[in-house]
Amino acid sequence: MRTRRRLPQHFFCSPSALGEISVLWADLAFARFDAVKIHSASMTTALRTWWLVQIAFALILVVSGGAQTPGQTPPSAMTMMGAPQSSALDRQNFPPLLLQQLSAVKAAALNDDYAYRELTHLTENIGPRATGSPQARAAAEYVGDELHKLGLEVRLEPLTVAHWVRGAETGALVEYPGMVAGTTQKVVLTALGGSAATPAEGITAELVTVNTFEELQALGHDKVAGKIVLFNEMFDKQKAAAGMGFAAYSEAVRYRGAGAKAAADLGAVAALVRSVGNADYRLPHTGFSFPAGIPAGAVTAEDADLMAHLSAQGKVRMHLVLTPQKLPDETGFNVIADLKGTEHPEQVVVVSGHLDSWDLGTGAIDDGAGVVIAMEAAEILQRLHLHPARTLRVIAWMDEETGGAGSKAYTTEYANDFAHYVAAIESDSGAAHPLGFSVKGTAGAIDALRPVQSVLQSVGATVLEATSYAPGADIASMADAGVPAFGVMQDSRTYFNYHHTAADTLDKVVPVELRENAAAMAVMAYALTNMKDPLPR
Ligand SMILES: [Zn+2]
């Protein structure tokens, strides 16, 4: 299983298909933001174990004549293995008072909807928070004010961000085998972030459909130049349904990131990708695409099927209008709020999510949820009058989705302090039931957190899965500097139904599951600020 936990090799563009530069681009694009959140293998392990546990329980219940309580929280992998044995080290790092406080933190999270109320404001009152937008700025000011009200030391740190805005976006098939005279077929699509524009009246060109970069290369310049290329890579729904949503995503998303450049290099006039994800209500999925000087969009899975089927029968021509604009750069803000440590203020534990979202939905699962559970970690400590021994730092990151300007600016400003950071946590995989954490850290660090697993056992969030990659795009530079890094590991089975679509809205967040996420974040954060020794590196 070890090797499967690494980024799949095909996650990066094939060198043979795209050349060295594209490999580098893929690395830059995906290793730094968005798609880096690949804890699929972890999810697999956890979910597989969970199902085995469920089956085992069911068998036991059948034999014993018992009945399962409907709606109970699924036990995690660790639950079935029993509570970790308490060692002398555990007792030294987690004395009885701290364990009681951690239980109180958990109970406070499970019995309050602070995070949900904050998420409601971010998504419904403020709305989509695309990088560079007025809403992104308002969201930063709002989150800063809310954290200030809690008594934290707040600063909004300015940074320069790109400002790309969506325009008109329509598509239609205007020639295809069997077409009824005087009709066309509508294509539901959306522009990808960074896309260039067509003229206002659009372009009309022949469609060429490929499944892979290799197929595109095989066609060559002569068969691609002047045409609209559709990359029809399928999202693996079965994989997502089995809990490996991020693995399925990583396989498909490379076409979204690098497809336009590959098509442009062969003279294509526009590039389209099959929407990445398992949405099946004809919803297009946006996301960042490396600017390639040609219009780039995503068509829905249903329309990709239609276009592929008709292309297989004969000549298809398409009319495409995409008129996004790249506006002048804007000022964005990272929100940074400290609850100063009483004993070691220079030792920092970061809790974070990213405040920017895509513009189609309201960014509830990606990633308003991550921001509000980080806020709640601080809110609970203040509510319970618990004093962190080390500094708890809440960060709402700007620009995770289109280049990671927020994380880069933070690294430039604070990299010299990373030696004193005890840990960094980011939640950016949705708001579904938390299974535990992906951890980039030493075996000793994971071992030292066994008492936290015990506290989180009743939430079902006991998994601490070692990863070789940073388990959060915005905390990657800290992880690279040796700071133990944690990503909240949510159930990913339905995440890509909504991710980056117009359906990423508040109703997709289940309040009870958001409470569980707040509990996981707050318990882990307080454990890290108050365990006797900092985590070994
Ligand atoms: Zn995100």
XYZ file of C-alpha atoms and ligand atoms in Angstrom:
538
model
C 0.000 0.000 0.000
C 2.898 2.385 0.609
C 3.537 3.091 -3.014
C -0.151 3.711 -3.696
C -0.149 6.534 -1.197
C 2.152 8.582 -3.367
C 0.927 10.846 -6.100
C 0.077 8.584 -8.994
C 2.685 8.870 -11.723
C 0.105 9.689 -14.347
C -1.016 12.628 -12.252
C 1.648 14.582 -14.025
C 1.478 15.024 -17.762
C 3.223 12.379 -19.748
C 6.643 13.668 -20.826
C 6.307 11.878 -24.127
C 3.080 13.702 -24.853
C 3.947 17.164 -23.733
C 7.643 17.622 -23.220
C 9.639 18.698 -20.232
C 8.090 22.126 -19.858
C 4.605 20.769 -19.570
C 5.727 18.327 -16.923
C 7.113 21.269 -15.013
C 3.875 23.146 -15.507
C 1.876 20.249 -14.250
C 4.137 20.091 -11.266
C 3.737 23.802 -10.622
C 0.041 23.737 -11.191
C -0.949 20.716 -9.290
C 1.692 20.422 -6.655
C 1.051 23.964 -5.455
C -2.685 24.227 -5.304
C -6.055 22.668 -5.852
C -5.276 19.180 -7.050
C -2.577 18.512 -4.507
C -5.256 17.502 -2.067
C -4.776 13.900 -2.916
C -5.409 11.789 0.053
C -7.397 9.314 -1.915
C -5.344 6.342 -0.951
C -5.838 7.278 2.658
C -9.535 7.495 2.067
C -9.468 4.149 0.415
C -7.775 2.509 3.313
C -10.048 4.129 5.818
C -13.248 3.490 3.936
C -12.328 -0.027 3.006
C -11.656 -0.755 6.625
C -14.882 0.960 7.564
C -16.883 -1.219 5.194
C -15.153 -4.318 6.501
C -16.048 -3.178 9.995
C -19.658 -2.594 8.951
C -19.844 -6.053 7.403
C -18.287 -7.600 10.487
C -20.755 -5.744 12.723
C -23.638 -6.823 10.554
C -22.550 -10.458 10.786
C -22.161 -10.182 14.550
C -25.572 -8.580 14.837
C -27.179 -11.227 12.658
C -25.631 -13.951 14.809
C -26.513 -12.208 18.065
C -29.952 -11.094 16.880
C -29.103 -7.447 17.611
C -30.027 -4.432 15.542
C -27.951 -1.490 14.402
C -29.038 1.981 15.387
C -29.963 3.853 12.215
C -27.863 6.867 11.400
C -25.073 6.125 13.814
C -21.664 7.557 13.104
C -19.547 5.051 11.187
C -16.712 3.748 13.311
C -13.330 4.576 11.915
C -10.560 2.169 11.167
C -8.916 2.858 14.476
C -12.129 2.362 16.417
C -12.269 -1.267 15.424
C -8.689 -1.719 16.499
C -9.591 -0.492 19.968
C -8.302 2.477 21.914
C -4.556 2.970 21.648
C -2.617 1.760 24.658
C -1.569 4.563 26.971
C 2.196 4.797 27.401
C 4.417 6.735 29.789
C 5.102 9.211 26.964
C 1.376 9.661 26.376
C 0.778 10.393 30.054
C 3.654 12.835 30.164
C 2.497 14.745 27.085
C -1.214 14.498 27.835
C -1.804 14.745 31.599
C -5.353 14.080 32.863
C -6.305 17.773 32.884
C -5.404 18.186 29.208
C -7.381 15.075 28.292
C -10.399 16.497 30.142
C -10.000 19.793 28.318
C -9.787 18.010 24.964
C -13.027 16.186 25.747
C -14.633 19.513 26.626
C -13.422 21.012 23.329
C -14.913 18.085 21.442
C -18.241 18.389 23.268
C -18.359 22.130 22.618
C -17.857 21.565 18.876
C -20.460 18.817 18.685
C -23.067 20.949 20.429
C -22.789 24.256 18.622
C -23.244 25.630 15.118
C -20.825 28.567 15.197
C -19.058 27.250 12.086
C -22.332 26.735 10.243
C -23.528 30.246 11.068
C -20.258 31.695 9.770
C -20.479 29.543 6.653
C -24.023 30.771 6.075
C -22.851 34.366 6.083
C -19.869 33.677 3.833
C -21.869 31.767 1.244
C -25.296 33.417 1.301
C -24.684 36.997 2.388
C -21.292 37.481 0.743
C -21.546 34.846 -1.988
C -18.922 33.575 -4.448
C -15.432 34.754 -3.485
C -13.355 34.555 -6.642
C -9.817 35.857 -6.292
C -9.695 39.575 -7.051
C -13.463 40.033 -6.637
C -15.212 42.513 -4.337
C -16.705 39.533 -2.471
C -13.254 38.093 -1.766
C -12.250 41.408 -0.220
C -15.491 41.637 1.770
C -15.012 38.075 3.000
C -11.515 38.869 4.248
C -12.830 41.923 6.102
C -15.742 39.921 7.532
C -13.591 37.028 8.764
C -11.087 39.499 10.217
C -13.881 41.305 12.085
C -15.350 38.070 13.412
C -11.982 36.880 14.709
C -11.344 40.305 16.226
C -14.685 40.012 18.053
C -13.429 36.750 19.533
C -10.480 38.618 20.992
C -7.781 37.489 18.584
C -4.964 39.705 17.279
C -5.984 40.114 13.651
C -4.191 41.442 10.617
C -5.178 41.453 6.966
C -1.997 41.027 4.982
C -2.235 42.469 1.472
C -0.946 40.667 -1.603
C -1.239 41.121 -5.341
C -3.684 38.799 -7.062
C -4.797 38.287 -10.647
C -8.342 39.266 -11.539
C -10.035 37.160 -14.182
C -13.770 37.497 -14.776
C -16.198 35.289 -16.629
C -18.071 36.634 -19.661
C -20.608 35.161 -22.037
C -20.290 31.412 -22.506
C -22.360 29.512 -25.007
C -21.797 26.639 -27.359
C -23.757 24.897 -30.081
C -23.168 22.110 -32.554
C -24.008 23.626 -35.932
C -23.154 20.718 -38.212
C -23.209 16.994 -37.429
C -24.329 13.707 -38.961
C -28.127 13.481 -39.073
C -28.691 17.133 -38.211
C -32.224 18.280 -38.912
C -32.172 21.271 -41.235
C -32.575 24.586 -39.495
C -31.649 23.254 -36.030
C -28.590 23.123 -33.782
C -27.765 21.332 -30.538
C -26.915 23.329 -27.455
C -23.687 22.524 -25.599
C -23.625 23.377 -21.895
C -20.189 24.681 -21.008
C -18.230 27.119 -18.873
C -14.917 28.921 -19.265
C -11.918 27.621 -17.348
C -10.077 30.104 -15.157
C -7.319 31.808 -17.145
C -9.052 31.199 -20.475
C -8.532 33.617 -23.349
C -11.596 35.000 -25.138
C -13.212 34.391 -28.492
C -14.423 37.443 -30.422
C -17.809 38.624 -29.107
C -19.567 36.910 -32.015
C -17.714 33.682 -31.278
C -15.857 31.251 -33.487
C -17.068 28.360 -35.594
C -14.714 25.464 -36.232
C -14.578 21.749 -36.770
C -14.419 19.614 -33.640
C -11.767 17.003 -32.994
C -12.276 14.680 -30.034
C -9.447 12.877 -28.249
C -9.314 10.857 -25.048
C -5.663 11.400 -24.177
C -2.661 13.622 -24.802
C -1.144 10.719 -26.749
C -4.116 10.669 -29.129
C -3.740 14.403 -29.676
C -0.046 14.062 -30.461
C -0.764 11.202 -32.868
C -3.128 13.442 -34.831
C -0.390 16.024 -35.229
C -0.507 19.641 -36.399
C -2.230 18.983 -39.725
C -5.328 17.424 -38.177
C -5.546 19.765 -35.181
C -4.722 23.229 -36.563
C -7.744 25.487 -36.917
C -9.996 23.126 -34.946
C -11.621 22.988 -31.534
C -10.159 20.121 -29.488
C -12.271 18.228 -26.967
C -10.402 16.185 -24.342
C -12.880 13.495 -23.339
C -11.102 11.948 -20.359
C -13.744 10.258 -18.195
C -13.926 10.851 -14.461
C -13.880 7.453 -12.737
C -17.182 7.443 -10.874
C -16.668 3.975 -9.455
C -13.394 5.058 -7.933
C -15.081 8.059 -6.317
C -17.931 5.900 -5.051
C -15.358 3.633 -3.406
C -13.949 6.578 -1.467
C -11.131 7.423 -3.859
C -12.532 10.729 -5.088
C -9.175 12.454 -5.108
C -7.532 9.680 -7.119
C -10.269 9.955 -9.736
C -9.867 13.736 -9.749
C -6.102 13.616 -10.154
C -6.395 11.380 -13.196
C -8.812 13.658 -15.029
C -7.719 17.105 -13.915
C -4.448 17.111 -15.848
C -6.422 17.723 -19.039
C -8.064 20.738 -17.453
C -4.683 22.109 -16.396
C -2.556 21.412 -19.441
C -4.999 20.545 -22.243
C -5.324 24.045 -23.656
C -1.548 24.442 -23.971
C -1.180 21.065 -25.667
C -3.942 21.934 -28.128
C -2.606 25.442 -28.765
C 0.843 24.033 -29.506
C -0.705 22.113 -32.406
C -2.586 25.130 -33.738
C -6.027 24.512 -32.245
C -8.322 27.565 -32.026
C -9.930 26.487 -28.741
C -9.723 23.659 -26.223
C -12.543 22.042 -24.285
C -12.360 19.406 -21.589
C -14.964 17.000 -20.314
C -15.938 18.365 -16.901
C -13.859 16.865 -14.116
C -16.046 15.281 -11.468
C -19.084 13.058 -11.080
C -21.778 15.723 -11.426
C -24.547 14.273 -13.559
C -27.151 16.999 -13.784
C -25.476 18.547 -16.833
C -23.339 20.866 -14.701
C -20.006 22.120 -16.022
C -16.981 22.126 -13.698
C -14.597 25.072 -13.792
C -11.068 25.329 -12.443
C -7.700 26.703 -13.352
C -6.196 26.094 -16.773
C -2.751 27.313 -17.719
C -3.227 30.319 -20.002
C -2.456 29.083 -23.497
C -3.581 32.051 -25.573
C -6.698 30.237 -26.798
C -10.190 29.976 -25.304
C -10.469 27.064 -22.855
C -13.673 25.672 -21.436
C -15.284 22.655 -19.852
C -18.362 20.997 -21.309
C -20.632 18.875 -19.132
C -20.115 15.126 -19.105
C -23.427 14.712 -20.934
C -22.366 17.114 -23.700
C -18.934 15.502 -23.960
C -20.688 12.183 -24.597
C -22.878 13.779 -27.254
C -19.927 15.439 -28.988
C -17.857 12.251 -28.895
C -20.688 10.115 -30.237
C -21.414 12.477 -33.132
C -17.719 12.970 -33.906
C -17.360 9.210 -34.233
C -20.048 9.295 -36.946
C -18.595 12.082 -39.053
C -17.819 15.751 -39.312
C -18.977 17.978 -36.433
C -18.696 21.752 -36.406
C -19.205 23.877 -33.338
C -19.968 27.512 -32.585
C -18.282 28.730 -29.402
C -18.587 31.999 -27.503
C -16.332 32.538 -24.465
C -15.651 36.149 -23.512
C -13.850 36.168 -20.156
C -11.527 39.071 -19.371
C -8.272 39.420 -17.550
C -8.618 42.668 -15.617
C -5.772 44.577 -13.939
C -4.277 42.925 -10.858
C -6.027 43.544 -7.547
C -5.074 43.579 -3.894
C -6.192 40.473 -2.002
C -5.727 39.598 1.657
C -4.679 36.689 3.832
C -6.491 36.932 7.149
C -4.146 36.067 10.004
C -5.445 35.947 13.574
C -3.493 34.931 16.652
C -4.583 33.603 20.005
C -1.237 34.172 21.660
C 0.385 31.310 23.522
C 0.696 31.846 27.273
C 3.966 29.921 27.595
C 5.565 29.730 24.147
C 4.060 32.508 22.012
C 6.763 32.025 19.379
C 5.697 28.402 18.820
C 2.854 28.472 16.300
C 0.098 26.003 15.430
C -1.682 27.017 12.208
C -5.335 26.139 11.576
C -6.539 27.133 8.128
C -8.743 26.926 5.067
C -8.890 29.038 1.900
C -11.264 31.954 1.629
C -11.315 32.317 -2.143
C -13.691 30.139 -4.136
C -14.706 29.662 -7.734
C -17.371 31.977 -9.055
C -20.028 29.511 -10.236
C -21.251 28.409 -6.807
C -20.855 30.020 -3.400
C -17.837 28.032 -2.245
C -19.472 26.198 0.649
C -17.559 22.913 0.440
C -14.568 24.480 -1.362
C -13.544 25.934 0.902
C -15.766 28.036 3.124
C -16.080 24.958 5.328
C -12.336 24.847 5.920
C -12.236 28.516 6.947
C -15.139 28.291 9.386
C -13.931 25.190 11.212
C -10.544 26.900 11.664
C -12.400 29.938 13.053
C -14.363 27.682 15.386
C -11.188 26.168 16.830
C -10.363 29.634 18.198
C -13.967 30.375 19.138
C -14.198 27.238 21.277
C -11.016 27.997 23.201
C -12.345 31.492 23.946
C -15.801 30.204 24.851
C -14.334 27.640 27.251
C -11.701 30.073 28.582
C -8.928 27.693 27.623
C -5.525 29.273 27.134
C -3.268 27.804 24.485
C 0.283 27.374 25.763
C 1.553 27.870 22.203
C 0.091 30.378 19.740
C -2.970 29.257 17.821
C -2.925 31.035 14.456
C -6.048 31.041 12.317
C -5.340 31.703 8.630
C -7.942 32.267 5.921
C -5.856 31.968 2.762
C -6.432 33.983 -0.393
C -6.030 32.654 -3.936
C -5.668 28.924 -3.463
C -7.646 28.332 -6.639
C -5.761 30.387 -9.206
C -2.104 30.380 -8.278
C -1.604 30.299 -4.518
C -0.556 33.970 -4.202
C -1.634 33.955 -0.544
C 0.485 31.010 0.429
C 3.455 32.385 -1.530
C 3.181 35.797 0.168
C 2.971 34.146 3.595
C 6.026 32.038 2.863
C 7.996 35.093 1.753
C 7.050 36.913 4.956
C 7.350 34.118 7.517
C 9.629 31.360 6.204
C 12.341 32.310 8.699
C 9.930 31.518 11.547
C 8.942 28.064 10.278
C 11.635 26.510 12.468
C 9.467 27.455 15.474
C 6.186 26.227 14.025
C 4.837 23.188 15.817
C 2.268 22.191 13.200
C 0.084 23.437 10.354
C -3.428 22.161 9.655
C -5.508 22.861 6.555
C -8.981 21.634 5.716
C -9.665 21.783 1.972
C -11.419 18.563 1.064
C -14.998 19.475 1.795
C -17.305 19.244 4.761
C -18.371 15.601 4.792
C -17.775 13.276 7.734
C -14.133 13.500 8.861
C -12.242 10.217 9.043
C -9.145 11.748 10.617
C -6.049 13.451 9.232
C -3.471 13.007 6.524
C -0.128 13.757 8.153
C 3.191 14.711 6.628
C 5.460 14.190 9.588
C 7.662 11.659 11.272
C 6.459 8.335 12.661
C 7.340 9.731 16.070
C 4.997 12.683 15.532
C 2.126 10.407 14.596
C 2.877 8.142 17.534
C 2.830 11.079 19.931
C -0.748 11.874 18.910
C -2.291 8.586 20.011
C -4.161 10.228 22.900
C -5.835 12.537 20.351
C -7.059 9.477 18.478
C -8.677 8.284 21.688
C -10.441 11.613 22.201
C -11.707 11.638 18.599
C -12.792 8.011 18.680
C -16.446 8.839 19.346
C -16.453 11.243 16.376
C -15.094 8.502 14.110
C -12.110 10.675 13.157
C -9.212 8.579 14.386
C -7.228 7.959 11.219
C -3.719 9.454 11.222
C -2.372 8.490 7.845
C 1.230 9.254 6.913
C 1.622 10.930 3.520
C 4.702 11.729 1.484
C 3.168 14.950 0.104
C 1.893 18.097 1.805
C -1.721 17.423 2.804
C -2.841 20.967 1.932
C -1.814 23.332 -0.861
C -1.524 26.446 1.287
C 0.609 24.753 3.957
C 2.918 23.029 1.461
C 5.840 25.387 2.032
C 5.629 24.764 5.779
C 5.498 21.027 5.201
C 8.502 21.316 2.901
C 10.353 23.172 5.667
C 9.744 20.245 8.030
C 6.729 21.599 9.921
C 4.430 18.643 10.727
C 1.482 19.210 8.370
C -2.081 17.956 8.717
C -4.987 17.823 6.285
C -8.455 17.039 7.587
C -9.445 13.861 5.743
C -13.104 14.014 4.778
C -15.204 11.334 3.125
C -14.678 12.219 -0.568
C -17.405 10.076 -2.104
C -19.738 12.948 -3.023
C -17.255 15.853 -3.018
C -16.732 15.891 -6.778
C -20.468 15.920 -7.469
C -20.377 19.603 -6.537
C -16.738 20.782 -6.401
C -16.091 23.806 -8.710
C -19.678 23.729 -10.033
C -22.673 26.013 -9.569
C -23.932 23.446 -7.039
C -21.203 24.114 -4.461
C -23.717 25.794 -2.161
C -24.610 25.788 1.532
C -27.230 23.027 1.293
C -24.446 20.535 0.465
C -23.033 20.958 3.959
C -24.674 18.723 6.580
C -24.631 20.651 9.873
C -23.856 17.559 11.972
C -20.915 16.689 9.730
C -19.607 20.250 9.898
C -19.733 19.961 13.710
C -17.682 16.754 13.473
C -15.131 18.577 11.332
C -15.001 21.456 13.806
C -14.433 18.898 16.587
C -11.591 17.211 14.707
C -9.904 20.550 13.916
C -10.347 22.042 17.391
C -9.283 18.928 19.313
C -6.186 18.440 17.185
C -5.315 22.148 17.380
C -5.630 22.349 21.156
C -3.688 19.123 21.575
C -0.869 20.594 19.480
C -0.820 23.892 21.367
C -0.924 22.275 24.802
C 0.765 18.876 24.724
C 3.865 19.094 26.881
C 6.513 18.622 24.207
C 6.133 19.935 20.676
C 5.761 17.242 18.037
C 9.098 15.713 17.042
C 10.210 16.663 13.547
Zn -10.148 24.227 -2.285
